[in-house]
CSV table of C-alpha atoms and ligand atoms in Angstrom, one decimal:
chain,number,residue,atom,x,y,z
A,1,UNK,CA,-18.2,59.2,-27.3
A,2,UNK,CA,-17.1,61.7,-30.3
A,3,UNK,CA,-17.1,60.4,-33.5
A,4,UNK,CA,-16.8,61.6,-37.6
A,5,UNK,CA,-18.6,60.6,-39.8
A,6,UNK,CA,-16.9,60.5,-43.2
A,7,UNK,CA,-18.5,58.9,-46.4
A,8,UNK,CA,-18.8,55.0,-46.0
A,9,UNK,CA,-16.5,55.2,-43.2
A,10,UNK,CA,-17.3,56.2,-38.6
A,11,UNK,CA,-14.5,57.3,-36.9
A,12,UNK,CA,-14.8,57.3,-32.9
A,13,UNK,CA,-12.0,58.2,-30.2
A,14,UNK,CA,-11.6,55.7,-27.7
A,15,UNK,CA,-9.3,57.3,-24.7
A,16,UNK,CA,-7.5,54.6,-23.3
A,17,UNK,CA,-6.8,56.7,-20.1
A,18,UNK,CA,-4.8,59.5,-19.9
A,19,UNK,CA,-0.9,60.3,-18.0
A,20,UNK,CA,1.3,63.1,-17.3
A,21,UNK,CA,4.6,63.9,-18.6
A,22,UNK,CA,7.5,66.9,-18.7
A,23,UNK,CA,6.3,69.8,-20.6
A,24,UNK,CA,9.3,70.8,-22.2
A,25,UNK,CA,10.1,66.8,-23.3
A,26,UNK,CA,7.0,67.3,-25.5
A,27,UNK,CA,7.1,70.7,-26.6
A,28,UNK,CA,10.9,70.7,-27.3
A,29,UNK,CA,12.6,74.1,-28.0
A,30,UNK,CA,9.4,76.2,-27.4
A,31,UNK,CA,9.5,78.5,-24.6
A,32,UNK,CA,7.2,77.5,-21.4
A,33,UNK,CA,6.2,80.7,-22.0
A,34,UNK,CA,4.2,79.9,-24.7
A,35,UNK,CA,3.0,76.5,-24.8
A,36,UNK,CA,1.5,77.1,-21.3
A,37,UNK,CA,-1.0,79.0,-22.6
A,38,UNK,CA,-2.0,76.2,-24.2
A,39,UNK,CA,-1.4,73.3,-22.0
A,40,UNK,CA,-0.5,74.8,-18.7
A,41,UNK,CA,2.1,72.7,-16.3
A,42,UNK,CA,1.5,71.0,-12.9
A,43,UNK,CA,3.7,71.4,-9.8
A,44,UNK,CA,6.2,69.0,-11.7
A,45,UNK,CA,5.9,71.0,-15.1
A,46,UNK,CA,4.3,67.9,-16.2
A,47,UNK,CA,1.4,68.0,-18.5
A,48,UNK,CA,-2.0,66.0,-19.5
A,49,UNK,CA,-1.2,63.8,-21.8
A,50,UNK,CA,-4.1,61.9,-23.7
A,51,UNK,CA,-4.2,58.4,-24.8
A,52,UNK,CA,-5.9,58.4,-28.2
A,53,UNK,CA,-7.1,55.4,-30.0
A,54,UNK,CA,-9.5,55.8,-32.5
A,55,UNK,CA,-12.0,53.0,-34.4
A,56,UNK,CA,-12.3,53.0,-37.9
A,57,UNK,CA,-15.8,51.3,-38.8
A,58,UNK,CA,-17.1,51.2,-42.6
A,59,UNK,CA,-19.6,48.4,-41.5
A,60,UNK,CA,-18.2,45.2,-42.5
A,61,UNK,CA,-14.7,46.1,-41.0
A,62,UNK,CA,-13.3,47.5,-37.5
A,63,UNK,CA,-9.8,48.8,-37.4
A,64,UNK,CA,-8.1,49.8,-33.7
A,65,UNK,CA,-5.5,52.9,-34.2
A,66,UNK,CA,-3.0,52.7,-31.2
A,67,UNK,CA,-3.8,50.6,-27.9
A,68,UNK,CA,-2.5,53.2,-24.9
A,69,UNK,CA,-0.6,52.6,-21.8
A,70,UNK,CA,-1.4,49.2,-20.9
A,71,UNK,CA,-1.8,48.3,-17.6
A,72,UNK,CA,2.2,47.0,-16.7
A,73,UNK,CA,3.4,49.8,-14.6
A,74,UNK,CA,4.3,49.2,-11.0
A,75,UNK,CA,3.2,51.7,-8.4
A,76,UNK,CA,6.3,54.1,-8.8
A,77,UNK,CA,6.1,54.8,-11.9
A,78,UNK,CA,2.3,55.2,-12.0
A,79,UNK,CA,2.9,57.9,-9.6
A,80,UNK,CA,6.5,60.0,-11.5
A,81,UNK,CA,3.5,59.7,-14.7
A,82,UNK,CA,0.0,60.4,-12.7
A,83,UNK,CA,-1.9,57.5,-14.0
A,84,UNK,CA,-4.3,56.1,-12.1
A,85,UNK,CA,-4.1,52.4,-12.9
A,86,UNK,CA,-5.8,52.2,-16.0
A,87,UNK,CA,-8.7,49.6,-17.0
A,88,UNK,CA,-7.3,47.4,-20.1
A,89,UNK,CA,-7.6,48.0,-23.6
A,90,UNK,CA,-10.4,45.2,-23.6
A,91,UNK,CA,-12.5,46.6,-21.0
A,92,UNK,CA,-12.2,50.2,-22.2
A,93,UNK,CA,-13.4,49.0,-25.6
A,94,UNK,CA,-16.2,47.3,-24.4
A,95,UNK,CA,-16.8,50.1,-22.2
A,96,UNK,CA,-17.6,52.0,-25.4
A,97,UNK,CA,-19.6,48.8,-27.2
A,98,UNK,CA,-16.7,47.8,-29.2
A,99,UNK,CA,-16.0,44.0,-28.3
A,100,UNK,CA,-12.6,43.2,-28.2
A,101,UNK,CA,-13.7,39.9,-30.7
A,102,UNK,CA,-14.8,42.2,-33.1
A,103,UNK,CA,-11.9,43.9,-34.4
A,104,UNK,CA,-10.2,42.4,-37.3
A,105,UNK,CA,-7.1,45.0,-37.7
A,106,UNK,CA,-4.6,47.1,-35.3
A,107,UNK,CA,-2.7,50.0,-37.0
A,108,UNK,CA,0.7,50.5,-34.5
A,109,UNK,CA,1.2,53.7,-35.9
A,110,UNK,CA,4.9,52.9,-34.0
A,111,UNK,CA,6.3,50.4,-31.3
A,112,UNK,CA,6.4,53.2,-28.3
A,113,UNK,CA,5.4,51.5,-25.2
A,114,UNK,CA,2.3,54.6,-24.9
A,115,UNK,CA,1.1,53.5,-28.2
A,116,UNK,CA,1.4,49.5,-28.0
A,117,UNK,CA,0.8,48.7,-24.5
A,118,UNK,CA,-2.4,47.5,-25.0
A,119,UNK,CA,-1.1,45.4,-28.0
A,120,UNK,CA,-1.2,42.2,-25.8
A,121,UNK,CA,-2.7,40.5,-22.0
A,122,UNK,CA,-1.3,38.7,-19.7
A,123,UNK,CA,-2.6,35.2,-19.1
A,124,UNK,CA,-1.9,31.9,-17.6
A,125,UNK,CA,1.8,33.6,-17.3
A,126,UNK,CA,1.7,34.3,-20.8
A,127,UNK,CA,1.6,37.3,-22.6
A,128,UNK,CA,-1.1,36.9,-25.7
A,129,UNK,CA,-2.9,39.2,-28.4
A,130,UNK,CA,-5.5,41.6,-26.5
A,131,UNK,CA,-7.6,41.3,-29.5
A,132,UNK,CA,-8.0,38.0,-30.5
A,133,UNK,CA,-9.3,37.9,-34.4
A,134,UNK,CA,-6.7,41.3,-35.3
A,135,UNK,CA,-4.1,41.2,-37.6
A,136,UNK,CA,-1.7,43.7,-36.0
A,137,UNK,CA,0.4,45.9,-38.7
A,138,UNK,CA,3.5,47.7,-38.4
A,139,UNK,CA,6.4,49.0,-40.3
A,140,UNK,CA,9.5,47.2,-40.8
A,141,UNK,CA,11.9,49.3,-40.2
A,142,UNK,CA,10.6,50.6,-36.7
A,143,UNK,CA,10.3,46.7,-35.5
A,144,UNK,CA,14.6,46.5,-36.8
A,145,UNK,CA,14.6,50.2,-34.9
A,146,UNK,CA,13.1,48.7,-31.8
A,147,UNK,CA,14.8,45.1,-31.6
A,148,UNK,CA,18.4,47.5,-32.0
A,149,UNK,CA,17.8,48.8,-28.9
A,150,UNK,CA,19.4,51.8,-29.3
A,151,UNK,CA,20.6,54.1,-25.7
A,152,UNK,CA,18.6,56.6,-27.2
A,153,UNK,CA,15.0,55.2,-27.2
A,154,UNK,CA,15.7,51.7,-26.1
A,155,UNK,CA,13.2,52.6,-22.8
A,156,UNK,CA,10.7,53.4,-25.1
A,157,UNK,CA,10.2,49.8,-26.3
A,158,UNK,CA,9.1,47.0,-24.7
A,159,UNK,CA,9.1,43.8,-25.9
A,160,UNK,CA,6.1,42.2,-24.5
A,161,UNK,CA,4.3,44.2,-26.8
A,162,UNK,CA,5.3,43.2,-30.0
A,163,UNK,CA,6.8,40.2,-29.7
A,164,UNK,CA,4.4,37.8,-28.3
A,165,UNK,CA,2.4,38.7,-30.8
A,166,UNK,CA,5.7,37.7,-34.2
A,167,UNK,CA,5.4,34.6,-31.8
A,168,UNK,CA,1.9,34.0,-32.5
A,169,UNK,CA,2.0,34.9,-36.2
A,170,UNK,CA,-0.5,37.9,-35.6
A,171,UNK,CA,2.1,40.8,-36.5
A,172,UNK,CA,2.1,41.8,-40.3
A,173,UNK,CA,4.8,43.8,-41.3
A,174,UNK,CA,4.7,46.5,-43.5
A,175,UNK,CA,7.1,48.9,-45.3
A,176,UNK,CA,6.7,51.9,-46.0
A,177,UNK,CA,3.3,53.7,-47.8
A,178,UNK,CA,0.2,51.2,-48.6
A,179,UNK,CA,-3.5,50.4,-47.9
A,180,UNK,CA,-4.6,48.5,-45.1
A,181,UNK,CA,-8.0,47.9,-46.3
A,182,UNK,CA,-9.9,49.6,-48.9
A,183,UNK,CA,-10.0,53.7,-48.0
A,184,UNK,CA,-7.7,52.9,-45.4
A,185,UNK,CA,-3.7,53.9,-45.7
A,186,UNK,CA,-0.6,54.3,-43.5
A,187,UNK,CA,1.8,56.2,-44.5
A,188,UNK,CA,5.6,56.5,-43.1
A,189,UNK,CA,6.4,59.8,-42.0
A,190,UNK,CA,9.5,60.7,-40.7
A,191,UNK,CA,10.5,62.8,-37.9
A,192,UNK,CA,9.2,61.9,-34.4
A,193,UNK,CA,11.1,58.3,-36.0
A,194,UNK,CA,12.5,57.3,-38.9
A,195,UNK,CA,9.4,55.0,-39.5
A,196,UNK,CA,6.1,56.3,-37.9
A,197,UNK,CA,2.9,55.9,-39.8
A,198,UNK,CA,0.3,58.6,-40.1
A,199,UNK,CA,-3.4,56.9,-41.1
A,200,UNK,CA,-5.5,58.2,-43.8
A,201,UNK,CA,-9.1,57.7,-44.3
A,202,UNK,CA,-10.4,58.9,-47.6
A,203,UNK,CA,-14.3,58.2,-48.5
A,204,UNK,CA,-16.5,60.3,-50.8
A,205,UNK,CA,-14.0,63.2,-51.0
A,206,UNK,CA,-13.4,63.4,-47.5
A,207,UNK,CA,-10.4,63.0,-45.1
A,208,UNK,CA,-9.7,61.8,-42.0
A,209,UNK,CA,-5.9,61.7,-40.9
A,210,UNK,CA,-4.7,60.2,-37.6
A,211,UNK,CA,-0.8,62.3,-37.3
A,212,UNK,CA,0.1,59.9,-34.3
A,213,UNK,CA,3.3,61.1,-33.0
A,214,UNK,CA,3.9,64.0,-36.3
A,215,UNK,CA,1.8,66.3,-34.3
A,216,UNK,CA,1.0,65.5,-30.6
A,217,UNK,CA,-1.3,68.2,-29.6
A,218,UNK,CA,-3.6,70.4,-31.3
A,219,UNK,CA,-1.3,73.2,-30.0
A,220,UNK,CA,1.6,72.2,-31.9
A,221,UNK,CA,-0.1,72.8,-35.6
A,222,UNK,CA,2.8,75.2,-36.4
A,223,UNK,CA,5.5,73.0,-38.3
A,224,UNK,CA,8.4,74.4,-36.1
A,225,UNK,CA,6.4,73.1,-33.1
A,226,UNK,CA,8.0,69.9,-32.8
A,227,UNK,CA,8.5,67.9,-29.7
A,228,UNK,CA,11.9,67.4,-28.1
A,229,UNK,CA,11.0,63.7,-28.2
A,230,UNK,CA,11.1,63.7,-32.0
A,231,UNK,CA,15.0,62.0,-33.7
A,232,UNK,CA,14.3,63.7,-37.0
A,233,UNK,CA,13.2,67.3,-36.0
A,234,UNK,CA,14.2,69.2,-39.4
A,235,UNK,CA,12.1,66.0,-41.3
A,236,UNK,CA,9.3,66.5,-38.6
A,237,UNK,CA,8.9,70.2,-39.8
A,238,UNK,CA,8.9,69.1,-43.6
A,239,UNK,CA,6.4,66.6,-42.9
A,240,UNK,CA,4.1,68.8,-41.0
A,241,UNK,CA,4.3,71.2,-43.5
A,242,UNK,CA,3.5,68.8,-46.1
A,243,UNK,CA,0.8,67.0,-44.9
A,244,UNK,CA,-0.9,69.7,-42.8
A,245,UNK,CA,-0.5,71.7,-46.0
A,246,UNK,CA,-2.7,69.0,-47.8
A,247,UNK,CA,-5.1,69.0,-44.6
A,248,UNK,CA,-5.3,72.7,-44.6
A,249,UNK,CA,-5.8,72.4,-48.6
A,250,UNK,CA,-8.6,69.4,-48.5
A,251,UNK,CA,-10.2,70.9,-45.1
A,252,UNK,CA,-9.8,67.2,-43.8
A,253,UNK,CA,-10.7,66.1,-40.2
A,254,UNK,CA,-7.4,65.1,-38.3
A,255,UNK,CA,-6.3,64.0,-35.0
A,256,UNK,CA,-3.7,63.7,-32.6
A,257,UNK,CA,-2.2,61.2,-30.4
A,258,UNK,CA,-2.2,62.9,-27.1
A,259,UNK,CA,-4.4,66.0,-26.8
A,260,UNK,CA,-6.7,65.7,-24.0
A,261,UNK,CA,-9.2,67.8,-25.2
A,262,UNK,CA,-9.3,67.8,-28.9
A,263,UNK,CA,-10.6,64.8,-30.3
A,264,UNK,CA,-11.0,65.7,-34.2
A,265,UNK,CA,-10.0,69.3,-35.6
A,266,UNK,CA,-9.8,71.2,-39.1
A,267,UNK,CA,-7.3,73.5,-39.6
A,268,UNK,CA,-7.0,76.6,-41.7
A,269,UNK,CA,-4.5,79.1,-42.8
A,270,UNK,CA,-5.2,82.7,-41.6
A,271,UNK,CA,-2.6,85.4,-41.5
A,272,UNK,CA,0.2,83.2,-42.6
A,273,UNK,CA,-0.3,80.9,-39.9
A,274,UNK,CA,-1.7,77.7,-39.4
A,275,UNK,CA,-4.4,77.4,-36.6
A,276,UNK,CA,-7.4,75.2,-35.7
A,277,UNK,CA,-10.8,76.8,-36.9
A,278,UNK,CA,-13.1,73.3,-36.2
A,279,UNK,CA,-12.6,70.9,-33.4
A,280,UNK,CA,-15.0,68.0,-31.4
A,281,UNK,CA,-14.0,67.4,-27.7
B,5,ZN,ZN1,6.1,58.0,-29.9
């Protein structure tokens, strides 16, 4: 298990498994030629794709960022995505000691079905909150974005996620910027969509910042290394620029939703470009 510590505050990655997906759908209009030196394709040009949650713990508070896959995928598509089937959100958690009872918060950075399917369990036919005692928070505007169902991204949503959980009075919406509890923020930032949330963690001058969907992969640092997936790609490049300039700036820790390897990094500036200089597995 990797975890920062950062003033009051532990942060620990929790990998809710992991699946494979096109190359070039998440590394947009960079050549192959150069993001496989950084994540090199299978067969399929597919490649790894992590599933990173991460636990925020200040001691009296425990706050889940993101839930993963879930477990609702039928034998076909397991296979087109390589995931084996997946233990639930609950039993990964406790896997790592973190009962499932003993959250009282969910950050949905967004509604995307490899962000949120752990949001909720099936039982007794019924689809109910995977966490029992969490408030679950998300933004307004993405939960209007979702319910359009626009041809776009409509596959990307699935209802079973979120709504079960409006049902059962459990969802708190948001919108746009605020705190979450004390030291701990969302912030909308557009690109990938028009209202993904990044999560800041500030204690004792440090930083911790979760760019969920703003920066997938370590590799992709570089503001004009956006992913094809992303609606807003000239936004996506403003937004990396300004927050990773701040990260670069403050030295903060940051993460990313679905590097395999990387669980926290630093990044510096070093001949005009932006690289990582720090990083936990
Ligand atoms: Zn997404």
């Amino acid at each position: 298990m990797t975890s920062v510590d950062l003033g009051d505050f532990r942060i620990t990655l929790v990998r809710a498994g992991r699946y494979l997906w096109d190359g070039g759908a998440m590394f947009g209009v960079v050549p192959k030629t150069l993001w496989s030196k950084h994540r090199p394709a299978d067969d399929l040009n597919r490649i790894e794709a992590g599933l990173n949650c991460y636990v925020i713990e200040d001691g009296s508070r425990r706050i889940l960022v993101e839930t993963g896959i879930g477990v609702r995928h039928d034998e076909r598509a397991r296979e087109r995505i390589g995931l084996a089937q997946p233990p639930g959100l609950r039993e990964t958690l406790s896997a790592h000691g973190f009962e499932p009872e003993s959250f009282d918060t969910v950050i949905n950075t967004h509604l995307h079905w490899d962000h949120v399917g752990g949001n909720t369990v099936d039982e007794g036919g019924r689809a109910l909150p995977a966490l029992p005692n969490a408030r679950y928070i998300a933004q307004r505007g993405e939960l209007d974005h979702a319910r359009e169902r626009n041809p776009r991204d409509a596959v990307s949503y699935r209802p079973v996620n979120y709504e079960p959980l409006i049902e059962a009075g459990r969802f708190e919406i948001m919108e746009g910027d605020g705190p979450v509890a004390p030291g701990v923020e969302v912030r909308v930032a557009k690109g990938h969509n028009r209202d993904m949330t990044v999560v800041v963690v500030r204690s004792k001058g440090q930083t911790w910042c979760h760019l969920a969907d703003l920066v997938m992969y370590s590799a992709q640092v570089t503001p004009t290394w956006t992913s094809g997936f992303d609606l807003f790609p000239l936004e996506a490049i403003d937004n990396k620029t300004r927050i990773l300039g701040q990260a670069v700036a403050e030295n903060w820790w940051c993460s990313f939703a679905h590097d395999p390897e990387v669980a926290f990094a630093k990044i510096e500036a070093r001949e005009g470009k932006w690289r990582i200089h720090q990083s936990l597995a």
